[in-house]
mmCIF file of C-alpha atoms in Angstrom:
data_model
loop_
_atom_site.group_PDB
_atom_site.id
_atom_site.type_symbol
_atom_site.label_atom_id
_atom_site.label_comp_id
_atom_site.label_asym_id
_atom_site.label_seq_id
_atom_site.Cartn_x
_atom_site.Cartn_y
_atom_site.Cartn_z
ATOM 1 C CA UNK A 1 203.885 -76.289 -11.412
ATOM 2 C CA UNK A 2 200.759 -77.210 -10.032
ATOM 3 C CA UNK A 3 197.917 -74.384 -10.550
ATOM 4 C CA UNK A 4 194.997 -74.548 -7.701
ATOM 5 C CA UNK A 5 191.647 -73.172 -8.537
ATOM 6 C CA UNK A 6 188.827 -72.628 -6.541
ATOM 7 C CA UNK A 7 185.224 -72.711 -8.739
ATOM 8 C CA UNK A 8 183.451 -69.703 -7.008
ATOM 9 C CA UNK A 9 183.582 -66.520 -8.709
ATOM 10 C CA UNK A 10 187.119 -64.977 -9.496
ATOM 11 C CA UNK A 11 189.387 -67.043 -7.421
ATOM 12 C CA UNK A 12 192.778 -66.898 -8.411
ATOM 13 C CA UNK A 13 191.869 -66.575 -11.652
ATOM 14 C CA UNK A 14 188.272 -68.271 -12.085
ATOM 15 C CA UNK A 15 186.092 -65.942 -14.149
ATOM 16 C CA UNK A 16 182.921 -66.830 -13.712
ATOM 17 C CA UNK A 17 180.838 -66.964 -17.257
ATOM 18 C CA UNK A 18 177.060 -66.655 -18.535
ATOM 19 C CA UNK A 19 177.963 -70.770 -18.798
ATOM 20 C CA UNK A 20 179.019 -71.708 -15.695
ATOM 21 C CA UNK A 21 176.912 -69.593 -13.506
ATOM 22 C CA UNK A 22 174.508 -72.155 -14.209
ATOM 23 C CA UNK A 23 176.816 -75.531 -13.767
ATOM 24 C CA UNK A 24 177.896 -76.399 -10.242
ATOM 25 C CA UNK A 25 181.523 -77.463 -10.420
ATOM 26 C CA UNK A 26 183.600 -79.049 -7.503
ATOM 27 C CA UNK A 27 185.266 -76.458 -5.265
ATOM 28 C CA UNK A 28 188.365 -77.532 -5.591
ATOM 29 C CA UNK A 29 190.034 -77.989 -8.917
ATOM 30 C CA UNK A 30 194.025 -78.865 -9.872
ATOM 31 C CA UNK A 31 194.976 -78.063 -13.353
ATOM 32 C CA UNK A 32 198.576 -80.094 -13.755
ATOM 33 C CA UNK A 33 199.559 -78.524 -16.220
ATOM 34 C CA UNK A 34 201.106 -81.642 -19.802
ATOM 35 C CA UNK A 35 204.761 -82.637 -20.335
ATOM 36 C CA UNK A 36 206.999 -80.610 -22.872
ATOM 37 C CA UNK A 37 207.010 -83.823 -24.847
ATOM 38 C CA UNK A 38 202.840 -84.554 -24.933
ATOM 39 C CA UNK A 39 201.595 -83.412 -28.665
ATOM 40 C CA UNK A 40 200.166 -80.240 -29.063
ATOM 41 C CA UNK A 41 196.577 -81.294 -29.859
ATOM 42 C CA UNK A 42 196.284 -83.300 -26.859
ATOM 43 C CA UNK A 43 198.035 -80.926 -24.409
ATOM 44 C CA UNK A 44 195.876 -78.274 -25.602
ATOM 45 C CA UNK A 45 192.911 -80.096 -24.216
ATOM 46 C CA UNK A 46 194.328 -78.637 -20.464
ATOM 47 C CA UNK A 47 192.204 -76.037 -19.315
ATOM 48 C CA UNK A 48 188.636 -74.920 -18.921
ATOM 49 C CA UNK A 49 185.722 -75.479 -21.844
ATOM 50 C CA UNK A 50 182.448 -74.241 -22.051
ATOM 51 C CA UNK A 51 179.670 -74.524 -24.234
ATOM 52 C CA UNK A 52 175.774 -75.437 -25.080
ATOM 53 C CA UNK A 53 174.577 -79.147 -25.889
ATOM 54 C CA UNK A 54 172.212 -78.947 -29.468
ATOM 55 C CA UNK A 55 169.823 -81.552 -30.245
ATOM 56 C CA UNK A 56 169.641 -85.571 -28.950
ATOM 57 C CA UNK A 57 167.478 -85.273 -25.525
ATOM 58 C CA UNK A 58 168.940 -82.535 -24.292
ATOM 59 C CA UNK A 59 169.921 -79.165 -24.557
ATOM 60 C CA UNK A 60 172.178 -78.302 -21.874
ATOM 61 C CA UNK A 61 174.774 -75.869 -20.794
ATOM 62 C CA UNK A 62 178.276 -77.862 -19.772
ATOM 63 C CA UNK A 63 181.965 -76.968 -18.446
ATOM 64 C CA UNK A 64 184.502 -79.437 -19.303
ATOM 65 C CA UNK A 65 187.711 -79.055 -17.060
ATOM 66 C CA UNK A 66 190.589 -81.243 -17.853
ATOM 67 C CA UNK A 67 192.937 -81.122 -14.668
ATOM 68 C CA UNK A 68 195.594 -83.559 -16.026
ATOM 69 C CA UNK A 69 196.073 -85.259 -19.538
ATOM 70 C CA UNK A 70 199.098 -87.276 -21.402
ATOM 71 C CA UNK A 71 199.334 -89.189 -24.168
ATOM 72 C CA UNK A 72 197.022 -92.168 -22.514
ATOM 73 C CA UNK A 73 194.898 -90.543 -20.505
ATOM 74 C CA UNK A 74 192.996 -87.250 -18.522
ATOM 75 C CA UNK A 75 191.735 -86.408 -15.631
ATOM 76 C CA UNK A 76 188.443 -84.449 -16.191
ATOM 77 C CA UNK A 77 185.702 -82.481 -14.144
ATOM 78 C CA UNK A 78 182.256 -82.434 -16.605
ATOM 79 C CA UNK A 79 179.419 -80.127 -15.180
ATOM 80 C CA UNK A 80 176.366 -79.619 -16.356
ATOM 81 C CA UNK A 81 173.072 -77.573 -15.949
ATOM 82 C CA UNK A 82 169.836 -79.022 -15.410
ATOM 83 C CA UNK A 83 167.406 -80.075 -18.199
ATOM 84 C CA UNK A 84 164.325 -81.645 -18.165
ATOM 85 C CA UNK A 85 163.838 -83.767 -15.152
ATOM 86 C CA UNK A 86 167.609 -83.750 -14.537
ATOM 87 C CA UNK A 87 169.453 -81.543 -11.743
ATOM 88 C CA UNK A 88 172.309 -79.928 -12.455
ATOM 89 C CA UNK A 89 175.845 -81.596 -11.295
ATOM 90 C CA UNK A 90 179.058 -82.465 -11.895
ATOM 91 C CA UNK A 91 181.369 -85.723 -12.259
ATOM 92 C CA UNK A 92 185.022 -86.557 -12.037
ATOM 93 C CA UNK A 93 186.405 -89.231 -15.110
ATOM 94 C CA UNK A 94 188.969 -90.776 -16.042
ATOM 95 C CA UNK A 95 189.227 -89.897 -19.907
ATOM 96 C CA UNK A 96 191.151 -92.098 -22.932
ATOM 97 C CA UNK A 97 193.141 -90.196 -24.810
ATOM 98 C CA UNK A 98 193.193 -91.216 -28.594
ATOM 99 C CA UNK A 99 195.892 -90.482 -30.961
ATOM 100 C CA UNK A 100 195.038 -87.352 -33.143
ATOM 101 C CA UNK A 101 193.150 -85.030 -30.013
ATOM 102 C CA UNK A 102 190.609 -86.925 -28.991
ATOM 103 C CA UNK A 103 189.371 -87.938 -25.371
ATOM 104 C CA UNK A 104 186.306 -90.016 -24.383
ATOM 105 C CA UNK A 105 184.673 -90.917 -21.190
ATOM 106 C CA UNK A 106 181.096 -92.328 -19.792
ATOM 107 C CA UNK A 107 178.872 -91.317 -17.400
ATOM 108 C CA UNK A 108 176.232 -93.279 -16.259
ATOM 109 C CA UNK A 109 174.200 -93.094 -18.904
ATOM 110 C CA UNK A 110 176.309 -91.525 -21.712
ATOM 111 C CA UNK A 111 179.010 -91.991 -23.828
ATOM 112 C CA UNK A 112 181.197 -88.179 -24.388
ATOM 113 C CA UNK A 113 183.577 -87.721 -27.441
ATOM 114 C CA UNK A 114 185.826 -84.475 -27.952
ATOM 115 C CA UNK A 115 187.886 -83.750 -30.592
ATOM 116 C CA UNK A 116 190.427 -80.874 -30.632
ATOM 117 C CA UNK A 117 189.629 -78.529 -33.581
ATOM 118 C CA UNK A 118 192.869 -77.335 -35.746
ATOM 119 C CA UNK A 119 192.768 -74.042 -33.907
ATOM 120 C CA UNK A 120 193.735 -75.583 -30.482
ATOM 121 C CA UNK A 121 191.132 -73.237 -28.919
ATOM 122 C CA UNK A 122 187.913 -75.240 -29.977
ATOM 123 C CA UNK A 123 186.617 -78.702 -28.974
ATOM 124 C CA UNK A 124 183.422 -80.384 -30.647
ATOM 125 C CA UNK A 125 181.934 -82.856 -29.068
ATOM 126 C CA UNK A 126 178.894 -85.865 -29.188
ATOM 127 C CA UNK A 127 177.412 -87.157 -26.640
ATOM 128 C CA UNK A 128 175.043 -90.709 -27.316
ATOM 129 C CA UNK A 129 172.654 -91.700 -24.552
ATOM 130 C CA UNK A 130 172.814 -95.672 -24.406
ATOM 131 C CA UNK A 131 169.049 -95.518 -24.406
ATOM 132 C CA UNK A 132 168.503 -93.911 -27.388
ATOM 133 C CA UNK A 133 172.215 -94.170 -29.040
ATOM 134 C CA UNK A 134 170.545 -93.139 -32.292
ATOM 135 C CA UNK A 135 170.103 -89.666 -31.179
ATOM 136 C CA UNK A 136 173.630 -88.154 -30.370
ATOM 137 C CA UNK A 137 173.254 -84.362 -28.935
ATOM 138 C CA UNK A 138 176.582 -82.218 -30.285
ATOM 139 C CA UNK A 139 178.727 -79.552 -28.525
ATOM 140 C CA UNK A 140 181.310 -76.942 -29.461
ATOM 141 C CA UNK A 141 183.382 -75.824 -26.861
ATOM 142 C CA UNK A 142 185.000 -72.699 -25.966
ATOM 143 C CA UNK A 143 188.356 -72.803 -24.269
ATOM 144 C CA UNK A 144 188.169 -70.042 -21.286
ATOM 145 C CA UNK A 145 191.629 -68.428 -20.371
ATOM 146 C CA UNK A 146 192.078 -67.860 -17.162
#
């Protein structure tokens, strides 16, 4: 089963949040949903996340969408809202997937880490400029049901 979204306003199913009013997000998005057989604290990384960034350089409001994951690997959407002379944007990734809930990725000038909280509902994250590696910003994430 193959679940369509489309990321304006309530769209089969899109509730549109305080969060990402504020983060433009592709207009098309495919949430495949994991295998019976993928473990439970990586296949509860599916779905939509939203949060604030605290401390490093920014402070930042962010959606993390992850469209497809397995044991290897995710698919992922990461928007974001503008801070200081940054716009806000959004960019697809190709995520590893690390034994224990854990996915990473890099934009072009950061390094993202989640890890799946015990409660399957929350994700914390880091995020470590390359620049300035020394001063990681930190998320927690919200799953949002649709």
């Amino acid at each position: 089963m193959l679940l369509s979204i489309i990321a304006s306003g309530d769209v089969l199913g899109w509730k549109e949040t305080e969060i990402s009013r504020d983060v433009p997000l592709p207009r098309k998005i495919e949430i495949v949903p994991p295998s019976a057989d993928c473990p439970k604290e990586i296949a509860a990384f599916s779905g939509r996340w939203e949060g604030i960034w605290e401390g490093g350089r920014r402070q930042s409001k962010s959606v993390l969408i992850v469209e497809e994951i397995n044991s290897e690997g995710a698919k992922v959407v990461y928007g974001w809202s503008g801070y200081y002379n940054v716009k806000a944007d959004y960019q697809r990734h190709k995520a590893k997937v690390i034994p224990g809930g854990i996915i990473q990725f890099s934009g072009p000038h950061s390094d993202y880490s989640f890890k799946m909280d015990e409660d399957l509902k929350t994700i914390h994250g880091t995020s470590k400029h390359r620049k300035s590696p020394g001063d990681p910003a930190t998320i927690t994430m919200k799953k949002v049901e649709e």
